[in-house]
Coordinates of C-alpha atoms in Angstrom, one line a residue:
X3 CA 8.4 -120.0 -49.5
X4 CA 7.5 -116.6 -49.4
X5 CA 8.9 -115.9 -45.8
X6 CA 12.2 -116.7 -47.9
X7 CA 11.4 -114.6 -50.5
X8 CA 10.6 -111.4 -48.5
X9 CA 13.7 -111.9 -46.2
X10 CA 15.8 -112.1 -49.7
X11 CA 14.4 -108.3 -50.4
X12 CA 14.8 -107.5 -47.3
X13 CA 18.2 -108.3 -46.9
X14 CA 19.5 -105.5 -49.3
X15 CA 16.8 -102.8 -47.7
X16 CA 18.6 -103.6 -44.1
X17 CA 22.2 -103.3 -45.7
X18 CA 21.5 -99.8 -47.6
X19 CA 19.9 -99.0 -43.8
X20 CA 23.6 -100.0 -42.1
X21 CA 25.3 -98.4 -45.1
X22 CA 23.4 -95.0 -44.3
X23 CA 24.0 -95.5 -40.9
X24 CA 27.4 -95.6 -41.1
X25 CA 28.2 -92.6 -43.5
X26 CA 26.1 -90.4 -41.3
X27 CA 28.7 -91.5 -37.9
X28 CA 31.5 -90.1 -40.5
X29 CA 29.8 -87.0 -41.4
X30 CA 29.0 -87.8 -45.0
X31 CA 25.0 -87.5 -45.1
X32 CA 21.9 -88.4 -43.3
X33 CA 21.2 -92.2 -43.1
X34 CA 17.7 -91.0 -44.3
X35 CA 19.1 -89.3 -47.2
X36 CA 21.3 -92.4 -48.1
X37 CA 18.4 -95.2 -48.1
X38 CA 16.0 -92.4 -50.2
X39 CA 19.2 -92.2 -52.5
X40 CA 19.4 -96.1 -52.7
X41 CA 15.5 -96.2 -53.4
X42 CA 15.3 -93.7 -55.8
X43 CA 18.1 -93.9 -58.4
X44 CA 16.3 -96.0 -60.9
X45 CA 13.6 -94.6 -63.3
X46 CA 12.4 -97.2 -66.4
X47 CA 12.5 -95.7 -69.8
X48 CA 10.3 -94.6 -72.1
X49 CA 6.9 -96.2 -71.9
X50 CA 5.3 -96.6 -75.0
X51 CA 1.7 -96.8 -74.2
X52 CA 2.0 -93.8 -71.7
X53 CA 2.4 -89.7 -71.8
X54 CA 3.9 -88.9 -68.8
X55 CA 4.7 -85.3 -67.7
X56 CA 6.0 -83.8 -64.5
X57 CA 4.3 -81.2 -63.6
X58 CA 3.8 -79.2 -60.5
X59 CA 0.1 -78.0 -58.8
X60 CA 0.8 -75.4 -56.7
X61 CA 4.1 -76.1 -54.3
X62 CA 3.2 -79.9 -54.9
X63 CA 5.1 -82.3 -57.2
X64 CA 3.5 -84.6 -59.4
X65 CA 3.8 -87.2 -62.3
X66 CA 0.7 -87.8 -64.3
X67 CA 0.5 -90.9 -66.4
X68 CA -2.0 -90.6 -69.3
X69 CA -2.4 -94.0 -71.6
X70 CA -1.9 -92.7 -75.7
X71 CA -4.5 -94.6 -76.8
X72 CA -8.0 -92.5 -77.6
X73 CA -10.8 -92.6 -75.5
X74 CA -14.6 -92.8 -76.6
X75 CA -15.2 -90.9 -73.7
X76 CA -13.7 -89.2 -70.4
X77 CA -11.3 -91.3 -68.3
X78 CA -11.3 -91.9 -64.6
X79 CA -8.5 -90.1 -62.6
X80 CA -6.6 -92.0 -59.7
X81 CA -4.8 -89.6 -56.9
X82 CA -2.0 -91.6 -55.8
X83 CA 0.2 -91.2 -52.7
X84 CA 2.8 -93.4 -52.2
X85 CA 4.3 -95.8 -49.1
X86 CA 7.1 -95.2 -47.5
X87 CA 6.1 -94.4 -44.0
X88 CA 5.7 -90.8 -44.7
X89 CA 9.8 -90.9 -44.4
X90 CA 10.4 -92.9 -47.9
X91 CA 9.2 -93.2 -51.0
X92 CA 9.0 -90.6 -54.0
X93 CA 7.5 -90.7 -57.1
X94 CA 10.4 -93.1 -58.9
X95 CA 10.0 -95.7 -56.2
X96 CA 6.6 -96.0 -57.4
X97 CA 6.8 -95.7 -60.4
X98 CA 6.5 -99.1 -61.9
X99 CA 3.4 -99.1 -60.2
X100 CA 1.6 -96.4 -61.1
X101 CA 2.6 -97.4 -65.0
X102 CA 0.6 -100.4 -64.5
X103 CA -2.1 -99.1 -63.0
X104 CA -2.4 -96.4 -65.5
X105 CA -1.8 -99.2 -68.4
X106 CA -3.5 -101.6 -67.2
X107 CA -7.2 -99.9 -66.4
X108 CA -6.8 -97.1 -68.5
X109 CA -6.7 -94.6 -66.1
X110 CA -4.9 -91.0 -66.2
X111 CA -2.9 -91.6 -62.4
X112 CA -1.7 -88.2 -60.5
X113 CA 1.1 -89.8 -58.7
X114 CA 2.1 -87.0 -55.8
X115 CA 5.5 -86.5 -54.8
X116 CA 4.1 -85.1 -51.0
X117 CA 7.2 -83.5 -48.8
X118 CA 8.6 -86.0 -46.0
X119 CA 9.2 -86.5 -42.5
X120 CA 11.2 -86.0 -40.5
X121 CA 12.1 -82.7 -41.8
X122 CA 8.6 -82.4 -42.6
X123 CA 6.5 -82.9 -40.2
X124 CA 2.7 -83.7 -40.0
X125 CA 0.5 -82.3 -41.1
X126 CA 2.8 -81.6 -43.9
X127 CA 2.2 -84.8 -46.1
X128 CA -1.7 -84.2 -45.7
X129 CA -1.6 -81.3 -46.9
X130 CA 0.3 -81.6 -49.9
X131 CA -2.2 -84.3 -50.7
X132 CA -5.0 -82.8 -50.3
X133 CA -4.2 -79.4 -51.8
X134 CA -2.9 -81.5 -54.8
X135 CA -6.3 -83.5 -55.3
X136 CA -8.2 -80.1 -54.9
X137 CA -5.8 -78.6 -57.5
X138 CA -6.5 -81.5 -59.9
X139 CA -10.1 -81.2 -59.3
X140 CA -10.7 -77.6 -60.1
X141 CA -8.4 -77.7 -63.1
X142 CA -9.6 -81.3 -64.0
X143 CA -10.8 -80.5 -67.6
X144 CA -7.4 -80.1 -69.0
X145 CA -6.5 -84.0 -68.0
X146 CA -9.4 -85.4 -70.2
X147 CA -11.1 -86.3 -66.9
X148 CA -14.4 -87.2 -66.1
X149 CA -15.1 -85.2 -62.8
X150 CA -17.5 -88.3 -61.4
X151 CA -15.0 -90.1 -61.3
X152 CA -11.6 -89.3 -59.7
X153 CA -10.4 -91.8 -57.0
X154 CA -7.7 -91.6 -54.3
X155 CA -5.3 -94.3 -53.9
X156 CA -2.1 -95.2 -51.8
X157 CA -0.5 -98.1 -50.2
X158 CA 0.8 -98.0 -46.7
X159 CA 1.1 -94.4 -45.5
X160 CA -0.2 -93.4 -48.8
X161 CA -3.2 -95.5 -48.1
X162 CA -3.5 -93.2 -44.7
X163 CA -3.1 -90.8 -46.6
X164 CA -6.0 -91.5 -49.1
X165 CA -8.1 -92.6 -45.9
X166 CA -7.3 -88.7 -44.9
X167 CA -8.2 -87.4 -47.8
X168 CA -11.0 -88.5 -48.6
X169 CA -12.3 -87.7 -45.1
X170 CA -11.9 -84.2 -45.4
X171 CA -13.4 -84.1 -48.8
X172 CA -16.7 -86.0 -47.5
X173 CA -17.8 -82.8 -46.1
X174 CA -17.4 -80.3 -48.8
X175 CA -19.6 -78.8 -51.1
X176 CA -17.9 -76.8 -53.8
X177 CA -16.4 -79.7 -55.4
X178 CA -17.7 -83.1 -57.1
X179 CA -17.7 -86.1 -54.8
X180 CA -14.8 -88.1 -54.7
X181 CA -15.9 -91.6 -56.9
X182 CA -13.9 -93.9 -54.5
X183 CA -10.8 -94.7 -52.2
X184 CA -8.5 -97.5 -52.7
X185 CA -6.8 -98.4 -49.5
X186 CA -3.9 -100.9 -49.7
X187 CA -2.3 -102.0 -46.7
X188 CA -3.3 -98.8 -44.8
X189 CA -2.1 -97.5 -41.7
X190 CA -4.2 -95.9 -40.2
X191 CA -4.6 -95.6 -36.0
X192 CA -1.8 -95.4 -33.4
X193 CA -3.6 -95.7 -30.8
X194 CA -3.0 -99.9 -30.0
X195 CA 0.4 -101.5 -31.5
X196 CA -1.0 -104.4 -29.2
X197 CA -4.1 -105.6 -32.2
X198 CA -3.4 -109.3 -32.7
X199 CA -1.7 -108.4 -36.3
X200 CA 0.9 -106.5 -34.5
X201 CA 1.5 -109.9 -32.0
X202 CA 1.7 -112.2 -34.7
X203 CA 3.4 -110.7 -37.3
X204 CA 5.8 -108.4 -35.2
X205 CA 9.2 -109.2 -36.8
X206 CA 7.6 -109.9 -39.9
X207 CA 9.5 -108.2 -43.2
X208 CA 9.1 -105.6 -44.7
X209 CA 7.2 -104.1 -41.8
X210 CA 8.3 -104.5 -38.1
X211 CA 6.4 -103.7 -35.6
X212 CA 8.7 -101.3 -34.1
X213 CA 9.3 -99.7 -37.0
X214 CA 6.1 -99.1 -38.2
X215 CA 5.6 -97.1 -34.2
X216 CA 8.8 -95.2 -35.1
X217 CA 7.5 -94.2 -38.8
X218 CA 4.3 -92.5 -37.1
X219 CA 6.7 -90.5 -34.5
X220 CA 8.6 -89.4 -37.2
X221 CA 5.9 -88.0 -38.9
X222 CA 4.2 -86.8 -36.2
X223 CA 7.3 -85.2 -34.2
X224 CA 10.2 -85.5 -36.2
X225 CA 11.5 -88.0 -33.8
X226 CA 11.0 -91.3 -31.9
X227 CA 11.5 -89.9 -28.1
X228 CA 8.3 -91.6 -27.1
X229 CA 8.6 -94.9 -29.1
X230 CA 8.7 -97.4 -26.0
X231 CA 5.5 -95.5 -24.6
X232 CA 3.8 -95.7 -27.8
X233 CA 4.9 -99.4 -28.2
X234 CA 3.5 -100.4 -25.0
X235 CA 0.1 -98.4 -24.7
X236 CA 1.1 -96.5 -22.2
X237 CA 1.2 -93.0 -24.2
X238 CA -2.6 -91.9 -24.4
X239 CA -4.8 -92.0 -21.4
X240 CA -7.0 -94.3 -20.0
X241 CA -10.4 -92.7 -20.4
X242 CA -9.7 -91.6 -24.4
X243 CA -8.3 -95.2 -25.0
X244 CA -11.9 -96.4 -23.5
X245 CA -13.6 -93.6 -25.6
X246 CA -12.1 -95.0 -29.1
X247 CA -12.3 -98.3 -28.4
X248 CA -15.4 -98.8 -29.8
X249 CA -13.3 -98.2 -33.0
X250 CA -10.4 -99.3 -32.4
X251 CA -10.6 -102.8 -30.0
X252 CA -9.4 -106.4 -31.1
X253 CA -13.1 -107.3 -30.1
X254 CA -13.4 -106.0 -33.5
X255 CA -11.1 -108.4 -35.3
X256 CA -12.9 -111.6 -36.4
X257 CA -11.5 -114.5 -34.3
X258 CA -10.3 -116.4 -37.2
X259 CA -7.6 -113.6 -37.1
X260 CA -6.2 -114.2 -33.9
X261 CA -6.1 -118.1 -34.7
X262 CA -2.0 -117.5 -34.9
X263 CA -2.0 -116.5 -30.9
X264 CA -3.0 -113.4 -29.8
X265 CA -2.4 -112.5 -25.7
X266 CA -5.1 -109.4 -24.5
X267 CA -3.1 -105.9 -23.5
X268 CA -3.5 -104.8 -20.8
X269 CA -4.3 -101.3 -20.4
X270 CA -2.0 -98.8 -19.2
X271 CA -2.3 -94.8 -18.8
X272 CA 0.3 -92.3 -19.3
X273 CA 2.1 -89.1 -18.2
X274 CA 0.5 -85.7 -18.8
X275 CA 4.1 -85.1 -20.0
X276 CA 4.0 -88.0 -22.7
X277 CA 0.4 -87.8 -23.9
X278 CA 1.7 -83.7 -24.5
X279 CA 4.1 -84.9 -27.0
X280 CA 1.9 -87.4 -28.5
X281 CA -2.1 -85.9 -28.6
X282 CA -2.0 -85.1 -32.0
X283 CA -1.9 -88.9 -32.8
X284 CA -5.4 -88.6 -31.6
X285 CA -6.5 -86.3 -34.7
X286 CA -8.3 -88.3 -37.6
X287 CA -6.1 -86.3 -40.1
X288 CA -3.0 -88.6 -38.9
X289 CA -5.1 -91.5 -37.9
X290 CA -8.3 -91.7 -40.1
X291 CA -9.5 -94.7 -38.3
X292 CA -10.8 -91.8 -35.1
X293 CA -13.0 -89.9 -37.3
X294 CA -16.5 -89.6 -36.2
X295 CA -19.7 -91.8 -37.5
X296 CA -21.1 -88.7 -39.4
X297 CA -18.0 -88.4 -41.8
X298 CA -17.6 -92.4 -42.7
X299 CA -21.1 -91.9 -43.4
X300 CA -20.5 -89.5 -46.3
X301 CA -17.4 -91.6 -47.6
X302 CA -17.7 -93.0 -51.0
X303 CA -17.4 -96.8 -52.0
X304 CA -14.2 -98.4 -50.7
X305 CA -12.1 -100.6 -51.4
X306 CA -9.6 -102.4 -48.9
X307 CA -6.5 -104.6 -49.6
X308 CA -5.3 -106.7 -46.5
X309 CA -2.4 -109.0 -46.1
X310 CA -2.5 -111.7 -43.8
X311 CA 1.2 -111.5 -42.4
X312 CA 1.4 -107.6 -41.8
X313 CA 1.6 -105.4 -38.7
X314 CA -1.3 -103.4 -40.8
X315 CA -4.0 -105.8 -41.1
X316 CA -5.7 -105.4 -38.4
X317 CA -6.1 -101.2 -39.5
X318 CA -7.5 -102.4 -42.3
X319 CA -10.0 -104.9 -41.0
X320 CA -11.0 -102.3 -38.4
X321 CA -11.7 -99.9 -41.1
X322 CA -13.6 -102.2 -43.0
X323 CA -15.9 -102.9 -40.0
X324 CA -16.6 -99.1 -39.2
X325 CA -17.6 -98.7 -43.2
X326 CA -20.0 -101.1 -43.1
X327 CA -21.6 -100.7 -40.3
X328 CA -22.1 -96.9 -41.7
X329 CA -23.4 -98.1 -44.8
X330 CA -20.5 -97.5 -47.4
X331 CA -20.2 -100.2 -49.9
X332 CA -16.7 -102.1 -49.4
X333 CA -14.8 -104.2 -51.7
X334 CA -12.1 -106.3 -49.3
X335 CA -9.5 -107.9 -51.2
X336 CA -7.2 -110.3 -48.1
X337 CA -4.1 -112.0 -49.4
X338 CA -3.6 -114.9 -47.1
X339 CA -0.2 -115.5 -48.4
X340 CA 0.7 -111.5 -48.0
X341 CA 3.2 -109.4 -46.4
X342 CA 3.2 -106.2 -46.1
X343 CA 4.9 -103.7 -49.2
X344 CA 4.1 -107.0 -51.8
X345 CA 2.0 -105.1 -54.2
X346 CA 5.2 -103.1 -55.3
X347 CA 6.9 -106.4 -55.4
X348 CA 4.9 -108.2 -57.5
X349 CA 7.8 -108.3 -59.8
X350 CA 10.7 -107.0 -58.1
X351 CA 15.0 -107.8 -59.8
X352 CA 13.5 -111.1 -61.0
X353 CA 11.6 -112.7 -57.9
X354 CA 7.9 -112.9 -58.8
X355 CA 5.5 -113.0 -56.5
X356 CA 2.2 -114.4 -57.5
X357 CA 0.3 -112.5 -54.4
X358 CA 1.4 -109.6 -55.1
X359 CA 0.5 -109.7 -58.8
X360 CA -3.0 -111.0 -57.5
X361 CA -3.7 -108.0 -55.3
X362 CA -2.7 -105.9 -57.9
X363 CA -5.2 -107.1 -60.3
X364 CA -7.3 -106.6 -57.1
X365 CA -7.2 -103.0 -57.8
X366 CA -7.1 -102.5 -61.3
X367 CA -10.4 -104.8 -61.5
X368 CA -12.3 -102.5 -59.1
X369 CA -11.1 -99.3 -61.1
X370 CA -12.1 -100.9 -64.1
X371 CA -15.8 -101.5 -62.6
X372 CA -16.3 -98.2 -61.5

């Protein structure tokens, strides 16, 4: 049933794509400008158990959402960065979400409206997120904010994001450590598009396989020259692949995971000219999964939502591993009947889906015990 459902919301996402697609062949705009125009034009009303304020910190954008009702004591604050494969999303197409989330675990959320690729390229979405949390966190008594206990969030590339974040913030001194990361359907290596996740659930909606290789070129170079490379393996070299893949290795994935079929990659090496284009992929800042043992070892309690039908799972899973076996506390949330992008669906232009509503609970029950 829920293959049905997702292919009913995906239908209208692949039309506003063809739409875009053909006003930018006449000169009208941007097929990327067209679909963030289609995702962006509706903003709910007033919310009556909410303040919330747009505000800027430093060059950065950002709606905070603070619940009206008083507090005996300081609240937690939630960093949020949004999905959209640093190409899409803003702050209205999350909106709905971050409402509940604020609502619902009484929470003040910093929701961050982080510039986009391709016209932005990476690092430029990292940064903005980071020099946003860091901007919250020095200026955090004016939010009503207990500084213990802010948390980063994000779904998808926000949950990379988060992942990123978080990593560089391990280290430092002259601020509070962060309380926790939420990770939601993170992506968060580009090293394999082979993992048994991306096999099985290749033209799965709402995330393809190929499209989730061309979301990280766009970010990376503001293009997809090297897409059939990365898609095939065959744009980092051999010895690097063998150096991460004690990370990053379906040897890794438990084998009730590859139970759907899963066919071993071979490996392939690459051009000096490709692996040029393409090295940065290799920094953790873009793909937190890479980062060394003696970072995850300073990364505060985790929590991981997987789906069982998404490109992304396997990121997650890997991620999870590499926590544990560093000693950070993980709470993994897997929704066998998930696809990928379902948390903001959970009630989405009248289809309900029960998973989604689930995994969103999910996360408001770990804020809530924090």
């Amino acid at each position: 049933m829920y293959f049905k459902q997702s292919l009913l919301i995906e239908l209208p996402i692949l039309f506003s794509f063809e739409q875009g697609k053909i006003l930018e062949n006449i000169g009208i705009c941007s097929q990327v400008d067209f679909v963030r125009y289609i995702q962006g034009r509706k903003t709910p009303g007033v919310d009556p158990k909410l303040f919330i304020k747009d505000l800027w910190f430093e060059k950065v954008p950002v709606r905070i959402y603070q619940p009206k009702a008083p507090s005996a004591s300081q609240r937690r604050g939630v960093m949020f960065f949004h999905g959209g494969g640093w190409v899409f999303g803003s702050l209205e197409t999350h909106e709905k979400l971050c409402r509940f989330i604020a609502r619902e675990s009484e929470s003040v959320v910093v929701s961050v409206g982080y510039r986009l690729a391709p016209e932005h390229k990476y690092p430029a979405a990292y940064e903005d997120c980071l020099n946003a949390t860091i901007h919250f966190m020095k200026n955090i008594e004016h939010y009503g904010v207990d500084p213990a206990n802010v948390i980063v969030c994000g779904d998808s590339a926000g949950g990379n994001l988060a992942a990123a974040v978080s990593q560089t913030l391990a280290g430092g001194s002259d601020l509070p450590k962060l309380r926790a990361q939420i990770l939601i359907y993170p992506g968060l290596q580009a090293v394999d598009f082979n993992l048994p996740s991306y096999q099985q659930n290749h033209r799965v909606p709402l995330l393809f396989r190929e499209r989730a290789a061309f979301y990280v070129l766009q970010y990376l170079n503001g293009n997809a020259t090297n897409l059939e490379e990365v898609l095939e393996g065959s744009h980092i070299p051999i010895d690097i692949k063998l150096n991460h893949r004690k990370w990053v290795s379906p040897d890794n994935i438990p084998e009730k995971f590859k139970a759907r079929g899963y066919k071993p990659h071979v490996l392939l090496d690459c051009t000096n000219e490709v692996f040029e284009k393409v090295k940065r992929l290799c920094e953790p800042n873009l793909c937190p999964l890479l980062v060394e043992d003696a970072i995850v070892q300073q990364l505060p309690e985790s929590f991981i939502l997987t789906c069982e039908y998404d490109v992304l799972r396997d990121d997650g899973l890997l991620y999870k591993k590499r926590l544990e076996d560093n000693g950070v506390r993980v709470t993994w949330y897997h929704l066998e009947d998930g696809f990928h992008g379902i948390i903001s669906l959970y009630d989405y232009c009248g289809f309900s889906f029960p998973a989604g509503k689930r995994g969103l609970d999910s996360v408001v029950n770990f804020l809530k015990s924090l």
